[in-house]
CSV table of C-alpha atoms in Angstrom, one decimal:
chain,number,residue,atom,x,y,z
E,198,MET,CA,108.5,52.3,78.7
E,199,ASN,CA,106.5,52.4,81.6
E,200,ARG,CA,109.4,52.9,83.5
E,201,LYS,CA,110.2,56.4,81.6
E,202,ARG,CA,106.8,57.3,82.0
E,203,ALA,CA,107.0,57.0,85.7
E,204,LEU,CA,110.2,59.5,85.3
E,205,ILE,CA,109.1,62.1,82.9
E,206,SER,CA,105.5,62.0,84.8
E,207,ASP,CA,107.9,62.6,88.7
E,208,THR,CA,109.9,65.3,86.8
E,209,PHE,CA,109.6,68.4,86.1
E,210,LYS,CA,110.9,70.3,82.8
E,211,VAL,CA,111.6,73.4,81.2
E,212,LYS,CA,111.8,75.0,78.3
E,213,LYS,CA,112.5,78.8,77.0
E,214,ARG,CA,109.0,79.3,75.8
E,215,ARG,CA,108.7,82.7,73.6
E,216,ASN,CA,106.4,84.3,75.9
E,217,GLY,CA,108.8,83.9,78.9
E,218,THR,CA,106.7,81.5,80.4
E,219,GLU,CA,108.1,77.6,81.2
E,220,LYS,CA,107.4,74.5,80.3
E,221,PHE,CA,107.1,72.4,83.1
E,222,GLY,CA,106.2,68.5,82.1
E,223,ALA,CA,105.2,67.4,85.9
E,224,ASP,CA,101.8,66.9,86.4
E,225,ASP,CA,100.1,68.1,89.6
E,226,ASP,CA,100.2,65.4,92.6
E,227,GLY,CA,97.2,64.1,91.8
E,228,ASP,CA,96.6,63.1,95.8
E,229,GLY,CA,96.0,67.0,96.8
E,230,PRO,CA,91.4,67.2,98.8
E,231,THR,CA,89.4,67.0,96.4
E,232,ASP,CA,87.3,70.3,98.1
E,233,ILE,CA,88.2,74.2,98.2
E,234,LYS,CA,88.0,74.3,101.6
E,235,SER,CA,90.4,70.7,102.3
E,236,THR,CA,92.7,72.2,99.9
E,237,LEU,CA,93.0,75.8,101.3
E,238,GLU,CA,93.7,74.5,104.5
E,239,TYR,CA,96.7,71.8,103.0
E,240,LEU,CA,98.3,75.2,101.8
E,241,ARG,CA,98.0,76.6,105.0
E,242,THR,CA,99.9,74.1,106.7
E,243,LEU,CA,102.3,75.3,104.1
E,244,PHE,CA,103.0,79.2,106.0
E,245,PRO,CA,105.8,79.6,107.5
E,246,ARG,CA,104.0,80.9,110.6
E,247,LYS,CA,108.2,80.9,113.0
E,248,LEU,CA,109.8,82.8,109.9
E,249,PHE,CA,106.9,85.5,110.8
E,250,ASN,CA,107.0,84.6,114.8
E,251,ASP,CA,103.5,83.5,114.4
E,252,THR,CA,102.2,87.3,114.0
E,253,LEU,CA,101.0,87.1,110.6
E,254,PRO,CA,97.1,84.6,109.8
E,255,GLN,CA,98.4,82.2,106.7
E,256,ILE,CA,98.7,83.6,104.3
E,257,VAL,CA,97.5,81.1,100.4
E,258,LEU,CA,97.8,82.9,97.0
E,259,LYS,CA,94.3,82.4,95.0
E,260,HIS,CA,95.9,80.7,92.1
E,261,GLN,CA,97.7,78.2,94.5
E,262,LEU,CA,95.2,76.3,94.0
E,263,TYR,CA,94.8,76.5,90.2
E,264,SER,CA,97.7,73.8,90.7
E,265,ILE,CA,95.4,71.4,92.2
E,266,HIS,CA,92.0,72.2,90.9
E,267,HIS,CA,92.2,72.6,86.9
E,268,ASP,CA,88.9,74.1,86.5
E,269,LYS,CA,89.5,77.7,87.8
E,270,THR,CA,86.3,78.5,86.9
E,271,LEU,CA,85.5,75.8,90.2
E,272,VAL,CA,88.2,77.8,92.2
E,273,ASP,CA,86.8,81.0,91.7
E,274,LYS,CA,83.0,79.8,92.4
E,275,GLU,CA,83.7,77.7,95.6
E,276,VAL,CA,85.9,81.0,97.1
E,277,SER,CA,83.5,83.4,95.7
E,278,LYS,CA,81.5,81.3,98.1
E,279,LEU,CA,83.4,81.1,101.6
E,280,ARG,CA,84.2,84.6,101.1
E,281,GLU,CA,80.0,86.2,101.0
E,282,GLN,CA,80.3,82.8,104.4
E,283,GLY,CA,82.2,85.0,106.1
E,284,GLU,CA,84.9,82.7,105.9
E,285,LEU,CA,87.2,83.7,103.8
E,286,LEU,CA,88.5,87.3,103.1
E,287,MET,CA,90.7,88.4,99.9
E,288,PHE,CA,93.5,90.9,100.2
E,289,GLN,CA,94.8,92.4,96.9
E,290,LEU,CA,98.3,92.7,97.7
E,291,GLY,CA,100.1,94.4,96.0
E,292,PHE,CA,103.3,93.3,93.6
E,293,ASP,CA,100.8,91.9,91.3
E,294,SER,CA,97.4,93.0,89.8
E,295,ASP,CA,96.6,89.3,89.7
E,296,ALA,CA,98.1,88.1,92.4
E,297,PHE,CA,95.5,87.5,95.4
E,298,GLY,CA,96.2,86.9,99.3
E,299,LEU,CA,92.8,84.0,101.3
E,300,VAL,CA,92.8,84.3,104.8
E,301,PHE,CA,90.6,82.4,106.2
E,302,ALA,CA,88.8,85.3,108.7
E,303,SER,CA,89.3,84.0,112.4
E,304,ASP,CA,92.7,83.7,111.7
E,305,TYR,CA,93.1,87.2,109.8
E,306,LYS,CA,91.0,88.4,112.9
E,307,ALA,CA,92.7,87.3,115.6
E,308,LYS,CA,96.4,88.1,114.4
E,309,VAL,CA,95.0,91.5,114.2
E,310,LEU,CA,94.1,91.9,117.3
E,311,ALA,CA,96.9,90.9,118.9
E,312,GLY,CA,98.7,92.4,117.2
E,313,GLU,CA,96.4,95.4,118.5
E,314,GLU,CA,97.5,94.8,122.0
E,315,GLY,CA,97.8,97.7,124.5
E,316,LYS,CA,97.4,100.2,121.3
E,317,VAL,CA,95.3,103.4,121.0
E,318,THR,CA,93.8,102.2,117.7
E,319,ARG,CA,93.0,99.0,119.1
E,320,ALA,CA,88.6,100.3,119.9
E,321,ALA,CA,88.7,101.9,115.8
E,322,VAL,CA,90.3,98.7,114.5
E,323,GLU,CA,87.2,96.0,116.9
E,324,LYS,CA,85.0,98.4,114.9
E,325,PHE,CA,86.1,97.8,111.6
E,326,LEU,CA,86.5,94.0,112.5
E,327,GLU,CA,83.1,94.1,113.8
E,328,LYS,CA,81.3,96.6,111.1
E,329,ALA,CA,83.6,96.5,107.8
E,330,VAL,CA,85.0,92.7,107.6
E,331,SER,CA,82.7,90.7,109.0
E,332,SER,CA,79.8,91.9,107.0
E,333,CYS,CA,81.6,92.9,104.0
E,334,THR,CA,83.6,90.8,100.9
E,335,ASP,CA,84.6,94.1,99.0
E,336,LEU,CA,88.4,94.8,99.3
E,337,SER,CA,88.9,97.8,99.4
E,338,PHE,CA,86.1,100.6,100.7
E,339,SER,CA,85.2,104.0,99.4
E,340,LYS,CA,85.7,107.0,101.9
E,341,ASP,CA,81.7,107.5,101.3
E,342,LYS,CA,80.6,104.1,102.6
E,343,MET,CA,83.6,104.6,105.5
E,344,LEU,CA,81.9,107.3,106.6
E,345,LYS,CA,78.1,106.6,105.8
E,346,GLU,CA,77.5,102.8,106.2
E,347,PHE,CA,79.9,101.9,108.2
E,348,LEU,CA,79.6,105.2,110.1
E,349,PHE,CA,83.4,105.9,110.7
E,350,THR,CA,84.7,109.1,111.9
E,351,ASP,CA,88.2,110.4,109.4
E,352,SER,CA,90.2,110.0,112.5
E,353,GLU,CA,89.1,106.5,112.7
E,354,ILE,CA,89.7,106.3,109.4
E,355,THR,CA,93.3,108.1,110.2
E,356,GLN,CA,94.0,105.5,112.6
E,357,LEU,CA,92.9,102.4,110.4
E,358,VAL,CA,95.7,103.0,107.9
E,359,LYS,CA,97.9,103.6,111.0
E,360,SER,CA,97.8,100.1,112.2
E,361,GLY,CA,97.5,99.1,108.6
E,362,VAL,CA,94.1,96.8,108.3
E,363,LEU,CA,93.2,99.7,105.7
E,364,THR,CA,96.6,100.6,103.0
E,365,VAL,CA,95.5,104.3,100.6
E,366,ARG,CA,94.3,103.0,97.7
E,367,ASP,CA,93.5,106.2,95.3
E,368,ALA,CA,92.2,109.2,96.6
E,369,GLY,CA,88.8,108.4,99.0
E,370,SER,CA,89.4,105.3,98.9
E,371,TRP,CA,91.3,101.9,100.5
E,372,TRP,CA,92.4,98.5,100.6
E,373,LEU,CA,91.8,96.2,102.9
E,374,SER,CA,95.1,94.8,103.6
E,375,ILE,CA,97.3,92.2,106.0
E,376,PRO,CA,99.0,94.6,109.1
E,377,ASN,CA,103.1,94.5,108.8
E,378,SER,CA,102.5,91.7,105.4
E,379,GLY,CA,105.4,94.0,103.7
E,380,LYS,CA,108.1,91.2,104.5
E,381,PHE,CA,106.2,88.1,103.5
E,382,THR,CA,105.6,90.4,100.1
E,383,LYS,CA,109.9,90.4,99.7
E,384,TYR,CA,110.3,87.1,100.8
E,385,PHE,CA,107.4,85.3,98.8
E,386,ILE,CA,108.8,87.6,95.7
E,387,GLN,CA,112.4,86.7,96.9
E,388,GLY,CA,111.7,83.3,97.4
E,389,ARG,CA,109.8,83.2,93.8
E,390,LYS,CA,112.1,83.9,91.5
E,391,ALA,CA,115.7,81.9,93.0
E,392,VAL,CA,113.1,78.5,92.6
E,393,LEU,CA,112.1,79.6,88.9
E,394,GLY,CA,116.0,79.9,88.5
E,395,MET,CA,116.4,77.0,90.4
E,396,VAL,CA,114.3,75.0,87.3
E,397,LYS,CA,115.6,76.5,84.7
E,398,LYS,CA,119.2,75.9,85.5
E,399,SER,CA,119.1,71.9,86.3
E,400,LYS,CA,121.3,69.6,84.4
E,401,TYR,CA,119.2,69.2,80.9
E,402,SER,CA,116.7,71.8,82.4
E,403,GLU,CA,115.4,69.2,83.6
E,404,VAL,CA,114.8,68.6,88.5
E,405,MET,CA,113.1,65.5,89.5
E,406,LYS,CA,110.4,66.9,91.5
E,407,ALA,CA,110.7,65.1,94.8
E,408,ASP,CA,114.6,66.1,94.6
E,409,ILE,CA,113.2,70.3,94.2
E,410,GLU,CA,110.8,69.5,96.8
E,411,GLU,CA,112.9,68.7,100.1
E,412,ARG,CA,115.6,71.0,99.3
E,413,PRO,CA,116.0,73.1,102.2
E,414,THR,CA,115.2,77.0,102.9
E,415,THR,CA,118.3,79.0,102.1
E,416,SER,CA,118.7,82.6,102.1
E,417,GLN,CA,116.9,83.6,98.9
E,418,VAL,CA,114.1,80.5,99.8
E,419,LYS,CA,112.7,81.2,102.9
E,420,PHE,CA,109.1,79.2,103.1
E,421,HIS,CA,108.7,75.2,102.1
E,422,MET,CA,109.6,74.8,99.0
E,423,LYS,CA,106.2,73.0,98.1
E,424,TYR,CA,104.7,76.9,98.8
E,425,HIS,CA,106.7,78.1,95.6
E,426,ILE,CA,106.3,75.0,94.0
E,427,HIS,CA,102.2,75.7,93.6
E,428,ASP,CA,102.9,79.2,93.4
E,429,ILE,CA,104.9,78.9,90.5
E,430,VAL,CA,102.6,76.0,88.8
E,431,GLY,CA,99.8,77.8,89.6
E,432,ALA,CA,101.0,81.1,88.5
E,433,GLU,CA,101.6,79.4,85.1
E,434,LEU,CA,105.5,80.9,85.2
E,435,VAL,CA,105.5,76.9,84.3
E,436,GLN,CA,103.9,75.0,82.2
E,437,ARG,CA,102.7,71.5,82.9
């Protein structure tokens, strides 16, 4: 019996449910870090920096934290605290209304400025990072706030959109964004679909956790397998 239990705890078992999620038999690792900042640091190490020539900040999805910490309220509270302290930035990623990217502010600023080297938009971007990003926890900015509170001109706002630190939300407002992150979104969604397919198509709808974690990247899965596992568990696309 003990042997059977040991095998089950190390197995991903899927079962189609009427609501479209899958039954995921394995629990989380249980050996992950106990505080949210440490968990973020761990998840960052799974981000494929070389895939993007180290031009993007290391992106963690907020729901990936839920794959390690079951108390979502605690996670959200700690994330909010880190944002209020100016250590963490949060982004609406666009492909899903519930998908939020988390990036350490220092990493974001460093990568953005490196990408602005020699560009005419650099001055406006530096002003934006200093005035808006350093003191604001909003996901988006209204035109009124940009003009009256942060004292940007229409021309500067146009430059910020051109640089990619802002993307249009609707008429008169913009999302805070990560420049050149389109390829990340493309590879991420592609990999998520492929990993879900692996789990569902495995023999007897079961796959050993160690087996799927150690599978090499493919043309469809370019990220570390653990990055996708934390995604599909945290997003409840599979059920433990």
